Amino acid sequence: MRALFQFLNNVLGATAHNLKANRQVFLVSVATITVALSILGLFLLVFSNLKSMMSTWDRQVQLIVYLDDDVSEDQKSKLRALFEGHPEVEEVAFTSREEAWENFRHSFSGGADFIQDLDFNPLPGSFHMRFKSSPDRLDKIKDFAQVLNKQPGVESLEYGEKWVARFEKFMIFIQVFLLAVGGLLCLGLILIISNTIKLSYYSRQDEIELMRLIGATNRYIRTPFLLEGVCVGFFGAVASLALLKAMHYYIQLRFQESLDFLTRGVVIQFLPFSWSVSMVVVSMAVGLMGSYYSIHQFLESGDRQ
Amino acid sequence: MRALFQFLNNVLGATAHNLKANRQVFLVSVATITVALSILGLFLLVFSNLKSMMSTWDRQVQLIVYLDDDVSEDQKSKLRALFEGHPEVEEVAFTSREEAWENFRHSFSGGADFIQDLDFNPLPGSFHMRFKSSPDRLDKIKDFAQVLNKQPGVESLEYGEKWVARFEKFMIFIQVFLLAVGGLLCLGLILIISNTIKLSYYSRQDEIELMRLIGATNRYIRTPFLLEGVCVGFFGAVASLALLKAMHYYIQLRFQESLDFLTRGVVIQFLPFSWSVSMVVVSMAVGLMGSYYSIHQFLESGDRQ
Amino acid sequence: MIQLFNVFKSYGGVSPALDGVTLTIHKGDFVYLTGPSGAGKTTLLKILFRRERLDRGQVLVHGFNVGKLDDSRLYQLRRKIGVVFQDYKLLPRKTVFQNVAFAQEVIGVDRKTVKAHTWQALKEVGLTQKRNAYPPELSGGEQQRVAIARALVNRPSILLADEPTGNLDPAMAAEILALFEQANRNGVTVVLATHNQELLRAGRYPVITLNRGRVVES
Amino acid sequence: MIQLFNVFKSYGGVSPALDGVTLTIHKGDFVYLTGPSGAGKTTLLKILFRRERLDRGQVLVHGFNVGKLDDSRLYQLRRKIGVVFQDYKLLPRKTVFQNVAFAQEVIGVDRKTVKAHTWQALKEVGLTQKRNAYPPELSGGEQQRVAIARALVNRPSILLADEPTGNLDPAMAAEILALFEQANRNGVTVVLATHNQELLRAGRYPVITLNRGRVVES
Ligand SMILES: Nc1ncnc2c1ncn2[C@@H]1O[C@H](COP(=O)(O)OP(=O)(O)OP(=O)(O)O)[C@@H](O)[C@H]1O
Ligand SMILES: Nc1ncnc2c1ncn2[C@@H]1O[C@H](COP(=O)(O)OP(=O)(O)OP(=O)(O)O)[C@@H](O)[C@H]1O
Ligand SMILES: [Mg+2]
Ligand SMILES: [Mg+2]
């Protein structure tokens, strides 16, 4: 127990001493990690916001059933029952002919006064259905559309097939892209950190050789380097989160409004807390891996001494 | 002359030797640079493509003049003369009432058959004007609109004021963002390269001290390190361009189609040649700076020896 | 007790560095190791604390079978042995005091003891005045004495010294020898490799002479 | 010609390392420098090739006013001087041959000459057999001889040797001394700092004795 305490005390002391002795190298490494993680974080920020936007857009995937102008109340309520009985339908909304006309006129209010002058209503009533989110939603919508088409009172159907397909391809694209960038960056980070540790190692090569010769255990030699890597990872991640938060604040302040046409009113959010924590943890793990990788090499190669 | 040749010969030999002796460190550095530059390049790729897309969207900034239904041919040709006489107008197109109706019906062909049933034409004829690109285009359009509003035969005017303002703010956003990321990355690269050179220096510290003691000139000592930094920059940039080209190829192959709704048919281009060359040159300069920075430090501090 | 039986070590050169060395050094002995440059003195010492592996033969050092010793237990052997390296191996960025203290820290001695022992060791080699200097600021002889202090500070049961008086003037060499003798009186086995004819001529201790990797009868 | 006039050098310790040293060594002379550990021998040599700056006084070395010499011309002084360092300063990752060749490469000697001179120098110290070995693979004495070969290879007009026989047995020391004498006959000024009583006792050359930074009359 006392030995362990002594060990920890010495190892922590050695780590702190190393960090101080190579302060500049340490700061440079942390800065490098910060930059790299900030970029990764920026992508994640975009991604997390895209995801929440997408769930908004997602809600717009719907099946619209246009009704015959002369549909009877009876037919309407039969249809409604049908919709509401379908297990995948999340929500059903009815738009009467009058409401449709109101909306239509409203959306044309821009500069086309002529529409206002129409003195009859050409629009049909309609049901709008939203479906529960599921991977094969599109197929389910198609199947349901088949059934509905044959119902009395239904004039025509519309659903966002083309748009949804594109949208899903785009999602794949974004994810492939993020995976590629994230993977590259993690690789880059491991390399950077292992380089840092190598630097730290080189500047203490003689010390390490001596330690082995006078009877230090391998664990005693290795631990400060591993801790150093973890520290680099930790501080880098924290600094990059701070930087990201500042960027986020700046973007919100200056550009939220002008980005509205992309975000459609969704407020740009910071990374979810769990993601931030994960970033720190992953960065520390990457630091550990980088330092383990380089220190392992050295201790292996010098084993005979 | 012979001395210079001898100098170059020795210095190049030393550089090559250094690279070989620290092959792993060198490769790691090049890889790091490659990753960093690939990310920067990705941004530049997006940016250069956005720029060309924007010039497409730009063409859509236009002034639409809706005409009274009972406009006379005489008024029309007077208006056309007015438009064509304006120095900033690049192109004028006329859409007759009939054409407008055709377009309208066409754009509603989706699922709303009811529109087709309308048996009269509610739409006005219109002139569409595109303006020459200039920073104060919007002001010029506004001024011109003032004049036009008072012309006989003009029913109403429409121009994309709101949209343009947003669009311009978005451009600023993109540029601020790119500058920030680019700046951060360049800083990061300088740090990384200076770390690499430091590593290379540490592993040859004794050699350098000895060189100074036995009468090597400072230039002789410094040059191989500077060349090493430049090499790291060069190879990193070239590798990242290769990587980017591969990514570009992949994106074109798999996602061009699904990105159409963003690109609106513009083919995704690779970085312009001049940009690619600039990337290599900047990277080499950054390499030079990074190595100069670290080597300067060392040679300064060891000056007494 | 140190026992070598038919020890053979080659670095791959034309002739082996150690060529069938057999010898016994009893616990508490004080022996000189000498021989011309390249005879294998340093190699022999290195094998004792397993800085080099032997090729053939048996080496027993205080109960450790050095040839078969597992890497993970190597540190236990090394903690029993204090070494004065031919090239000192001082850490240039630690002070004299820190250099000596370091040897104890890495084997987990607690802080207070470290201080007391370090002070004591520096006093023995006459360097308390230079305790805050860095090795590059010391003369060759001063560095050598720091190396000796560091080898002694952990109270090893064996002391291996490789040319520990090479940079010392005769007076200082005699003083250092007295230090080793003092340690020896306290029960430390001392093996001292040297070319120093004056030390050898004094002739108070047995001399093992090596030549081309072989023990020469003397 | 080497001239020191009232040279004073302190490292900031209690007493200065050189305390008013005045001496003249003529071109082509061979002199010993001796004195107890810490007397200032190494410091004196270091000042001659401006590894250390002096605090006060005048130092002239072959026409260079060392105290006032501009940093950018320092290399010219150093190219005239061959130094055998007390700690050798061999490059561990270059072979013996490369270590010696290196000294010529860095001052811009062309490749062919480098080869010929290196070979010649290694032959003189008897190390042609070990030309492809790396310094850590050499015994202490072999390393010392490589350091001597490197100091001689550039045909310096001054040779400074700091304890060049500290790790050599008497026979080898005599051989090395012969090398220095050979160089001296070819016109090289030799300054040899040593504790080696046998060398000193031979008494063929003038001895400068330092003590606590002062020249002692002898
Ligand atoms: N770089 C330095 N910084 C501070 N003090 C120094 C430095 N170099 C030497 N000294 C001190 O100056 C004094 C003279 O040192 P020097 O190395 O010249 O002695 P020396 O005569 O060569 O001794 P030795 O025979 O032991 O090599 C010593 O007390 C030493 O501690
Ligand atoms: N690591 C090594 N690799 C290859 N050869 C080596 C190595 N170490 C020593 N040698 C060779 O082994 C022989 C014996 O070397 P060793 O260092 O044991 O001699 P020594 O008796 O200590 O000599 P010195 O008195 O000069 O220090 C020498 O010829 C040397 O070149
Ligand atoms: Mg030896
Ligand atoms: Mg000295």
Short mmCIF file of N, CA, C and O in Angstrom, two decimals, chain A residues 24-25 28-29 31-32 35 39 42-43 66 104 108 111 114 118 120 122-124 156 158 166 169-170 173 176-177 181 184-185 191-192 195 198-199 202-203 243 247 250-251 254-255 257-259 261-262 293 297, chain B residues 24-25 28-29 31-32 35 39 42-43 66 104 108 111 114 118 120 122-124 156 158 166 169-170 172-173 176-177 181 184-185 191-192 195 198-199 202-203 243 247 250-251 254-255 257-259 261-262 293 297:
data_model
loop_
_atom_site.label_atom_id
_atom_site.label_comp_id
_atom_site.label_asym_id
_atom_site.label_seq_id
_atom_site.Cartn_x
_atom_site.Cartn_y
_atom_site.Cartn_z
N GLN A 24 7.47 23.74 -23.77
CA GLN A 24 7.17 24.25 -25.11
C GLN A 24 6.64 23.14 -26.01
O GLN A 24 5.62 23.31 -26.67
N VAL A 25 7.33 22.02 -26.01
CA VAL A 25 6.89 20.89 -26.82
C VAL A 25 5.47 20.49 -26.41
O VAL A 25 4.61 20.26 -27.26
N VAL A 28 2.98 23.00 -27.70
CA VAL A 28 2.82 22.84 -29.15
C VAL A 28 1.93 21.65 -29.45
O VAL A 28 1.01 21.73 -30.27
N SER A 29 2.16 20.56 -28.75
CA SER A 29 1.34 19.37 -29.00
C SER A 29 -0.11 19.63 -28.65
O SER A 29 -1.01 19.31 -29.41
N ALA A 31 -1.60 22.40 -28.62
CA ALA A 31 -2.15 23.31 -29.63
C ALA A 31 -2.51 22.55 -30.90
O ALA A 31 -3.57 22.75 -31.48
N THR A 32 -1.61 21.65 -31.30
CA THR A 32 -1.88 20.87 -32.51
C THR A 32 -3.15 20.04 -32.33
O THR A 32 -4.03 20.03 -33.19
N VAL A 35 -6.20 22.20 -32.51
CA VAL A 35 -6.61 22.56 -33.86
C VAL A 35 -7.30 21.38 -34.53
O VAL A 35 -8.40 21.51 -35.07
N ILE A 39 -11.39 21.04 -35.62
CA ILE A 39 -11.91 20.77 -36.95
C ILE A 39 -12.89 19.61 -36.91
O ILE A 39 -14.00 19.69 -37.42
N LEU A 42 -15.98 20.76 -35.37
CA LEU A 42 -16.77 21.58 -36.28
C LEU A 42 -17.64 20.68 -37.14
O LEU A 42 -18.83 20.93 -37.33
N PHE A 43 -17.04 19.62 -37.65
CA PHE A 43 -17.80 18.68 -38.45
C PHE A 43 -18.93 18.07 -37.62
O PHE A 43 -20.06 17.95 -38.08
N TYR A 66 -55.72 13.53 -51.78
CA TYR A 66 -56.66 14.55 -52.27
C TYR A 66 -58.03 13.91 -52.46
O TYR A 66 -58.15 12.80 -52.99
N PHE A 104 -53.20 28.61 -50.08
CA PHE A 104 -52.69 28.84 -51.41
C PHE A 104 -52.57 30.33 -51.69
O PHE A 104 -51.54 30.83 -52.11
N PHE A 108 -49.10 32.84 -52.12
CA PHE A 108 -48.86 33.60 -53.34
C PHE A 108 -48.94 35.10 -53.09
O PHE A 108 -48.91 35.89 -54.02
N GLY A 111 -46.22 38.71 -54.89
CA GLY A 111 -46.36 39.81 -55.84
C GLY A 111 -47.35 39.48 -56.93
O GLY A 111 -47.48 40.21 -57.90
N PHE A 114 -52.86 38.75 -59.01
CA PHE A 114 -53.90 38.18 -59.88
C PHE A 114 -54.60 36.98 -59.26
O PHE A 114 -55.77 36.77 -59.47
N LEU A 118 -59.19 35.53 -58.35
CA LEU A 118 -59.98 34.35 -58.70
C LEU A 118 -61.22 34.31 -57.81
O LEU A 118 -61.13 34.46 -56.60
N PHE A 120 -63.41 31.70 -57.68
CA PHE A 120 -63.90 30.38 -57.25
C PHE A 120 -62.71 29.59 -56.72
O PHE A 120 -61.56 29.96 -56.93
N PRO A 122 -60.46 26.38 -56.80
CA PRO A 122 -60.15 25.20 -57.61
C PRO A 122 -59.54 24.05 -56.81
O PRO A 122 -59.22 23.02 -57.39
N LEU A 123 -59.33 24.24 -55.52
CA LEU A 123 -58.54 23.25 -54.77
C LEU A 123 -59.39 22.20 -54.08
O LEU A 123 -60.49 22.51 -53.62
N PRO A 124 -58.86 20.98 -53.99
CA PRO A 124 -59.59 19.91 -53.31
C PRO A 124 -59.27 19.89 -51.81
O PRO A 124 -58.28 20.47 -51.38
N SER A 156 -56.77 11.69 -55.83
CA SER A 156 -55.40 11.33 -56.20
C SER A 156 -54.52 11.31 -54.95
O SER A 156 -54.93 11.78 -53.90
N GLU A 158 -50.39 11.76 -53.30
CA GLU A 158 -49.07 12.34 -53.54
C GLU A 158 -48.16 11.96 -52.38
O GLU A 158 -48.55 12.05 -51.23
N ARG A 166 -33.52 10.89 -52.51
CA ARG A 166 -32.36 11.77 -52.58
C ARG A 166 -31.84 12.11 -51.20
O ARG A 166 -30.65 12.11 -50.93
N LYS A 169 -29.93 9.33 -49.74
CA LYS A 169 -28.59 9.23 -50.33
C LYS A 169 -27.68 10.30 -49.75
O LYS A 169 -26.50 10.07 -49.48
N PHE A 170 -28.25 11.47 -49.57
CA PHE A 170 -27.45 12.58 -49.04
C PHE A 170 -26.99 12.27 -47.61
O PHE A 170 -25.86 12.54 -47.24
N PHE A 173 -24.12 10.05 -47.81
CA PHE A 173 -22.96 10.82 -48.23
C PHE A 173 -22.34 11.52 -47.03
O PHE A 173 -21.14 11.44 -46.77
N VAL A 176 -20.65 8.97 -44.74
CA VAL A 176 -19.39 8.46 -45.30
C VAL A 176 -18.31 9.53 -45.14
O VAL A 176 -17.20 9.27 -44.69
N PHE A 177 -18.71 10.74 -45.49
CA PHE A 177 -17.78 11.86 -45.42
C PHE A 177 -17.26 12.04 -44.00
O PHE A 177 -16.06 12.13 -43.75
N VAL A 181 -13.45 11.66 -42.69
CA VAL A 181 -12.73 12.75 -42.05
C VAL A 181 -12.37 12.40 -40.60
O VAL A 181 -11.23 12.58 -40.16
N LEU A 184 -9.59 9.76 -40.57
CA LEU A 184 -8.32 10.41 -40.93
C LEU A 184 -7.79 11.21 -39.75
O LEU A 184 -6.62 11.14 -39.41
N LEU A 185 -8.68 11.98 -39.15
CA LEU A 185 -8.24 12.84 -38.05
C LEU A 185 -7.75 12.03 -36.87
O LEU A 185 -6.73 12.36 -36.26
N LEU A 191 -0.83 9.84 -34.66
CA LEU A 191 0.51 10.11 -35.16
C LEU A 191 1.11 11.33 -34.45
O LEU A 191 2.26 11.32 -34.02
N ILE A 192 0.32 12.38 -34.35
CA ILE A 192 0.82 13.60 -33.72
C ILE A 192 1.23 13.32 -32.29
O ILE A 192 2.32 13.69 -31.85
N ASN A 195 4.25 11.29 -32.02
CA ASN A 195 5.41 12.14 -32.30
C ASN A 195 5.79 12.98 -31.08
O ASN A 195 6.96 13.13 -30.76
N LYS A 198 7.42 10.88 -28.66
CA LYS A 198 8.75 10.57 -29.15
C LYS A 198 9.71 11.72 -28.83
O LYS A 198 10.84 11.51 -28.41
N LEU A 199 9.22 12.91 -29.09
CA LEU A 199 10.01 14.11 -28.81
C LEU A 199 10.38 14.14 -27.34
O LEU A 199 11.53 14.36 -26.95
N TYR A 202 12.90 11.43 -26.75
CA TYR A 202 14.25 11.75 -27.21
C TYR A 202 14.96 12.67 -26.25
O TYR A 202 16.14 12.53 -25.98
N SER A 203 14.21 13.64 -25.74
CA SER A 203 14.86 14.62 -24.88
C SER A 203 15.19 14.00 -23.52
O SER A 203 15.79 14.63 -22.68
N LEU A 243 -12.84 26.38 -27.71
CA LEU A 243 -12.77 27.08 -28.99
C LEU A 243 -14.07 26.92 -29.77
O LEU A 243 -14.62 27.88 -30.32
N MET A 247 -16.75 29.64 -31.10
CA MET A 247 -17.20 29.72 -32.49
C MET A 247 -18.72 29.64 -32.57
O MET A 247 -19.36 30.39 -33.30
N TYR A 250 -20.28 32.79 -31.63
CA TYR A 250 -20.09 33.79 -32.67
C TYR A 250 -21.05 33.55 -33.83
O TYR A 250 -21.70 34.47 -34.34
N ILE A 251 -21.17 32.28 -34.23
CA ILE A 251 -22.06 31.95 -35.34
C ILE A 251 -23.49 32.31 -34.99
O ILE A 251 -24.21 32.93 -35.76
N ARG A 254 -23.95 36.16 -35.03
CA ARG A 254 -23.82 36.91 -36.27
C ARG A 254 -24.57 36.29 -37.44
O ARG A 254 -24.99 37.01 -38.34
N PHE A 255 -24.71 34.99 -37.43
CA PHE A 255 -25.16 34.37 -38.66
C PHE A 255 -26.44 33.54 -38.55
O PHE A 255 -26.95 33.09 -39.55
N GLU A 257 -29.40 34.26 -38.22
CA GLU A 257 -30.47 34.81 -39.03
C GLU A 257 -30.26 34.50 -40.51
O GLU A 257 -31.15 34.02 -41.20
N SER A 258 -29.02 34.76 -40.95
CA SER A 258 -28.76 34.62 -42.38
C SER A 258 -28.69 33.16 -42.81
O SER A 258 -28.71 32.86 -43.98
N LEU A 259 -28.60 32.28 -41.82
CA LEU A 259 -28.59 30.86 -42.17
C LEU A 259 -29.99 30.26 -42.15
O LEU A 259 -30.17 29.09 -42.46
N PHE A 261 -32.38 30.29 -44.02
CA PHE A 261 -32.90 29.64 -45.21
C PHE A 261 -32.38 28.21 -45.35
O PHE A 261 -32.93 27.41 -46.08
N LEU A 262 -31.28 27.92 -44.61
CA LEU A 262 -30.81 26.53 -44.57
C LEU A 262 -31.42 25.79 -43.38
O LEU A 262 -31.84 24.64 -43.50
N TYR A 293 2.08 3.53 -28.20
CA TYR A 293 2.68 3.10 -29.46
C TYR A 293 4.16 3.47 -29.51
O TYR A 293 5.01 2.63 -29.82
N GLN A 297 7.61 0.89 -28.70
CA GLN A 297 8.69 0.75 -29.66
C GLN A 297 10.05 0.88 -28.99
O GLN A 297 10.93 0.07 -29.17
N GLN B 24 11.05 7.05 -40.13
CA GLN B 24 9.74 6.91 -39.52
C GLN B 24 9.17 8.26 -39.10
O GLN B 24 8.03 8.59 -39.41
N VAL B 25 10.00 9.05 -38.44
CA VAL B 25 9.56 10.38 -38.04
C VAL B 25 9.15 11.18 -39.26
O VAL B 25 8.10 11.84 -39.27
N VAL B 28 5.83 9.98 -40.58
CA VAL B 28 4.76 10.41 -39.69
C VAL B 28 4.45 11.89 -39.93
O VAL B 28 3.28 12.28 -40.05
N SER B 29 5.47 12.69 -40.07
CA SER B 29 5.24 14.11 -40.30
C SER B 29 4.52 14.34 -41.61
O SER B 29 3.55 15.08 -41.69
N ALA B 31 2.65 12.32 -43.14
CA ALA B 31 1.28 11.85 -43.00
C ALA B 31 0.43 12.89 -42.27
O ALA B 31 -0.70 13.17 -42.67
N THR B 32 1.00 13.45 -41.22
CA THR B 32 0.26 14.46 -40.47
C THR B 32 -0.08 15.65 -41.36
O THR B 32 -1.22 16.11 -41.41
N VAL B 35 -2.80 14.77 -43.79
CA VAL B 35 -4.14 14.80 -43.20
C VAL B 35 -4.62 16.25 -43.07
O VAL B 35 -5.71 16.61 -43.52
N ILE B 39 -7.72 18.18 -45.20
CA ILE B 39 -8.89 18.82 -44.62
C ILE B 39 -9.03 20.24 -45.18
O ILE B 39 -10.10 20.64 -45.63
N LEU B 42 -10.20 20.03 -48.63
CA LEU B 42 -11.62 19.70 -48.71
C LEU B 42 -12.45 20.97 -48.60
O LEU B 42 -13.40 21.19 -49.37
N PHE B 43 -12.06 21.81 -47.66
CA PHE B 43 -12.77 23.08 -47.52
C PHE B 43 -12.63 23.90 -48.79
O PHE B 43 -13.60 24.48 -49.28
N TYR B 66 -44.02 42.95 -63.84
CA TYR B 66 -45.32 42.41 -64.29
C TYR B 66 -46.07 43.51 -65.01
O TYR B 66 -46.10 44.67 -64.57
N PHE B 104 -46.78 27.84 -65.44
CA PHE B 104 -47.48 27.66 -64.18
C PHE B 104 -48.13 26.28 -64.12
O PHE B 104 -47.95 25.51 -63.19
N PHE B 108 -47.20 22.84 -61.81
CA PHE B 108 -48.17 22.21 -60.90
C PHE B 108 -48.59 20.84 -61.36
O PHE B 108 -49.52 20.27 -60.82
N GLY B 111 -49.47 16.70 -58.79
CA GLY B 111 -50.62 15.88 -58.42
C GLY B 111 -51.88 16.70 -58.32
O GLY B 111 -52.92 16.23 -57.89
N PHE B 114 -56.49 19.74 -60.55
CA PHE B 114 -57.54 20.77 -60.56
C PHE B 114 -57.10 22.04 -61.29
O PHE B 114 -57.91 22.70 -61.92
N LEU B 118 -58.77 24.93 -64.85
CA LEU B 118 -59.08 26.36 -64.97
C LEU B 118 -59.21 26.71 -66.45
O LEU B 118 -58.35 26.35 -67.25
N PHE B 120 -59.56 29.87 -67.64
CA PHE B 120 -59.07 31.18 -68.09
C PHE B 120 -57.68 31.41 -67.51
O PHE B 120 -57.25 30.69 -66.62
N PRO B 122 -55.12 33.56 -65.40
CA PRO B 122 -55.07 34.64 -64.43
C PRO B 122 -53.73 35.36 -64.40
O PRO B 122 -53.56 36.29 -63.63
N LEU B 123 -52.77 34.93 -65.17
CA LEU B 123 -51.39 35.43 -65.01
C LEU B 123 -51.07 36.59 -65.94
O LEU B 123 -51.55 36.62 -67.07
N PRO B 124 -50.25 37.51 -65.46
CA PRO B 124 -49.84 38.65 -66.27
C PRO B 124 -48.61 38.31 -67.12
O PRO B 124 -47.90 37.35 -66.83
N SER B 156 -46.79 45.65 -61.47
CA SER B 156 -46.06 45.56 -60.21
C SER B 156 -44.65 45.08 -60.48
O SER B 156 -44.34 44.62 -61.57
N GLU B 158 -41.09 42.98 -58.86
CA GLU B 158 -40.64 42.02 -57.86
C GLU B 158 -39.13 41.87 -58.00
O GLU B 158 -38.61 41.75 -59.10
N ARG B 166 -29.64 37.78 -47.76
CA ARG B 166 -29.26 36.55 -47.05
C ARG B 166 -28.11 35.86 -47.71
O ARG B 166 -27.17 35.40 -47.06
N LYS B 169 -24.93 37.58 -46.95
CA LYS B 169 -24.49 37.29 -45.58
C LYS B 169 -23.90 35.90 -45.49
O LYS B 169 -22.90 35.66 -44.81
N PHE B 170 -24.52 34.98 -46.21
CA PHE B 170 -24.04 33.61 -46.18
C PHE B 170 -22.63 33.52 -46.77
O PHE B 170 -21.76 32.80 -46.26
N ILE B 172 -20.40 35.87 -46.69
CA ILE B 172 -19.48 36.38 -45.67
C ILE B 172 -19.21 35.29 -44.65
O ILE B 172 -18.07 35.03 -44.28
N PHE B 173 -20.26 34.62 -44.25
CA PHE B 173 -20.12 33.55 -43.26
C PHE B 173 -19.12 32.51 -43.75
O PHE B 173 -18.19 32.14 -43.05
N VAL B 176 -15.56 33.95 -43.68
CA VAL B 176 -15.03 34.06 -42.32
C VAL B 176 -14.63 32.68 -41.83
O VAL B 176 -13.54 32.45 -41.31
N PHE B 177 -15.53 31.74 -42.09
CA PHE B 177 -15.31 30.38 -41.65
C PHE B 177 -14.04 29.80 -42.28
O PHE B 177 -13.18 29.26 -41.60
N VAL B 181 -10.68 28.63 -40.37
CA VAL B 181 -10.17 27.26 -40.46
C VAL B 181 -8.80 27.24 -41.13
O VAL B 181 -7.86 26.61 -40.66
N LEU B 184 -6.16 28.69 -38.74
CA LEU B 184 -5.88 27.70 -37.69
C LEU B 184 -5.01 26.58 -38.23
O LEU B 184 -4.04 26.17 -37.62
N LEU B 185 -5.39 26.11 -39.42
CA LEU B 185 -4.65 24.98 -39.97
C LEU B 185 -3.22 25.36 -40.29
O LEU B 185 -2.29 24.59 -40.03
N LEU B 191 3.30 24.56 -36.48
CA LEU B 191 3.65 23.90 -35.23
C LEU B 191 4.07 22.46 -35.46
O LEU B 191 5.07 21.99 -34.93
N ILE B 192 3.29 21.77 -36.28
CA ILE B 192 3.60 20.36 -36.53
C ILE B 192 4.97 20.24 -37.16
O ILE B 192 5.80 19.43 -36.75
N ASN B 195 7.71 20.97 -34.87
CA ASN B 195 7.89 19.82 -33.98
C ASN B 195 8.69 18.71 -34.66
O ASN B 195 9.56 18.10 -34.07
N LYS B 198 12.14 19.66 -34.79
CA LYS B 198 12.71 19.56 -33.46
C LYS B 198 13.08 18.11 -33.16
O LYS B 198 14.14 17.82 -32.61
N LEU B 199 12.18 17.22 -33.53
CA LEU B 199 12.42 15.80 -33.34
C LEU B 199 13.69 15.40 -34.08
O LEU B 199 14.57 14.73 -33.55
N TYR B 202 16.59 16.88 -32.25
CA TYR B 202 16.94 16.18 -31.01
C TYR B 202 17.72 14.92 -31.31
O TYR B 202 18.67 14.58 -30.61
N SER B 203 17.29 14.22 -32.35
CA SER B 203 17.94 12.95 -32.62
C SER B 203 19.34 13.17 -33.19
O SER B 203 20.07 12.23 -33.42
N LEU B 243 -4.83 12.51 -52.44
CA LEU B 243 -5.96 12.04 -51.64
C LEU B 243 -7.24 12.77 -52.02
O LEU B 243 -8.31 12.18 -52.19
N MET B 247 -10.77 11.43 -53.46
CA MET B 247 -12.07 11.74 -52.85
C MET B 247 -13.00 12.36 -53.88
O MET B 247 -14.17 12.01 -53.97
N TYR B 250 -14.40 9.88 -56.13
CA TYR B 250 -15.38 9.06 -55.45
C TYR B 250 -16.71 9.79 -55.33
O TYR B 250 -17.78 9.25 -55.60
N ILE B 251 -16.60 11.06 -54.93
CA ILE B 251 -17.82 11.85 -54.77
C ILE B 251 -18.54 11.98 -56.10
O ILE B 251 -19.75 11.76 -56.20
N ARG B 254 -20.21 8.59 -57.01
CA ARG B 254 -21.28 8.03 -56.20
C ARG B 254 -22.37 9.05 -55.86
O ARG B 254 -23.51 8.66 -55.66
N PHE B 255 -21.99 10.29 -55.76
CA PHE B 255 -22.93 11.21 -55.15
C PHE B 255 -23.32 12.41 -56.00
O PHE B 255 -24.19 13.17 -55.64
N GLU B 257 -25.12 12.70 -58.49
CA GLU B 257 -26.54 12.68 -58.79
C GLU B 257 -27.36 13.12 -57.58
O GLU B 257 -28.22 13.98 -57.68
N SER B 258 -27.02 12.52 -56.42
CA SER B 258 -27.85 12.77 -55.25
C SER B 258 -27.60 14.17 -54.68
O SER B 258 -28.34 14.63 -53.83
N LEU B 259 -26.52 14.80 -55.15
CA LEU B 259 -26.27 16.16 -54.66
C LEU B 259 -26.87 17.19 -55.60
O LEU B 259 -26.80 18.39 -55.34
N PHE B 261 -29.68 18.27 -56.03
CA PHE B 261 -30.64 19.24 -55.48
C PHE B 261 -29.91 20.38 -54.79
O PHE B 261 -30.48 21.43 -54.54
N LEU B 262 -28.61 20.16 -54.45
CA LEU B 262 -27.81 21.27 -53.91
C LEU B 262 -27.08 22.00 -55.03
O LEU B 262 -27.03 23.22 -55.07
N TYR B 293 11.94 28.26 -37.76
CA TYR B 293 11.55 28.65 -36.40
C TYR B 293 12.24 27.79 -35.35
O TYR B 293 12.84 28.29 -34.40
N GLN B 297 15.79 28.79 -33.01
CA GLN B 297 15.79 28.67 -31.55
C GLN B 297 17.03 27.95 -31.05
O GLN B 297 17.73 28.42 -30.16
#
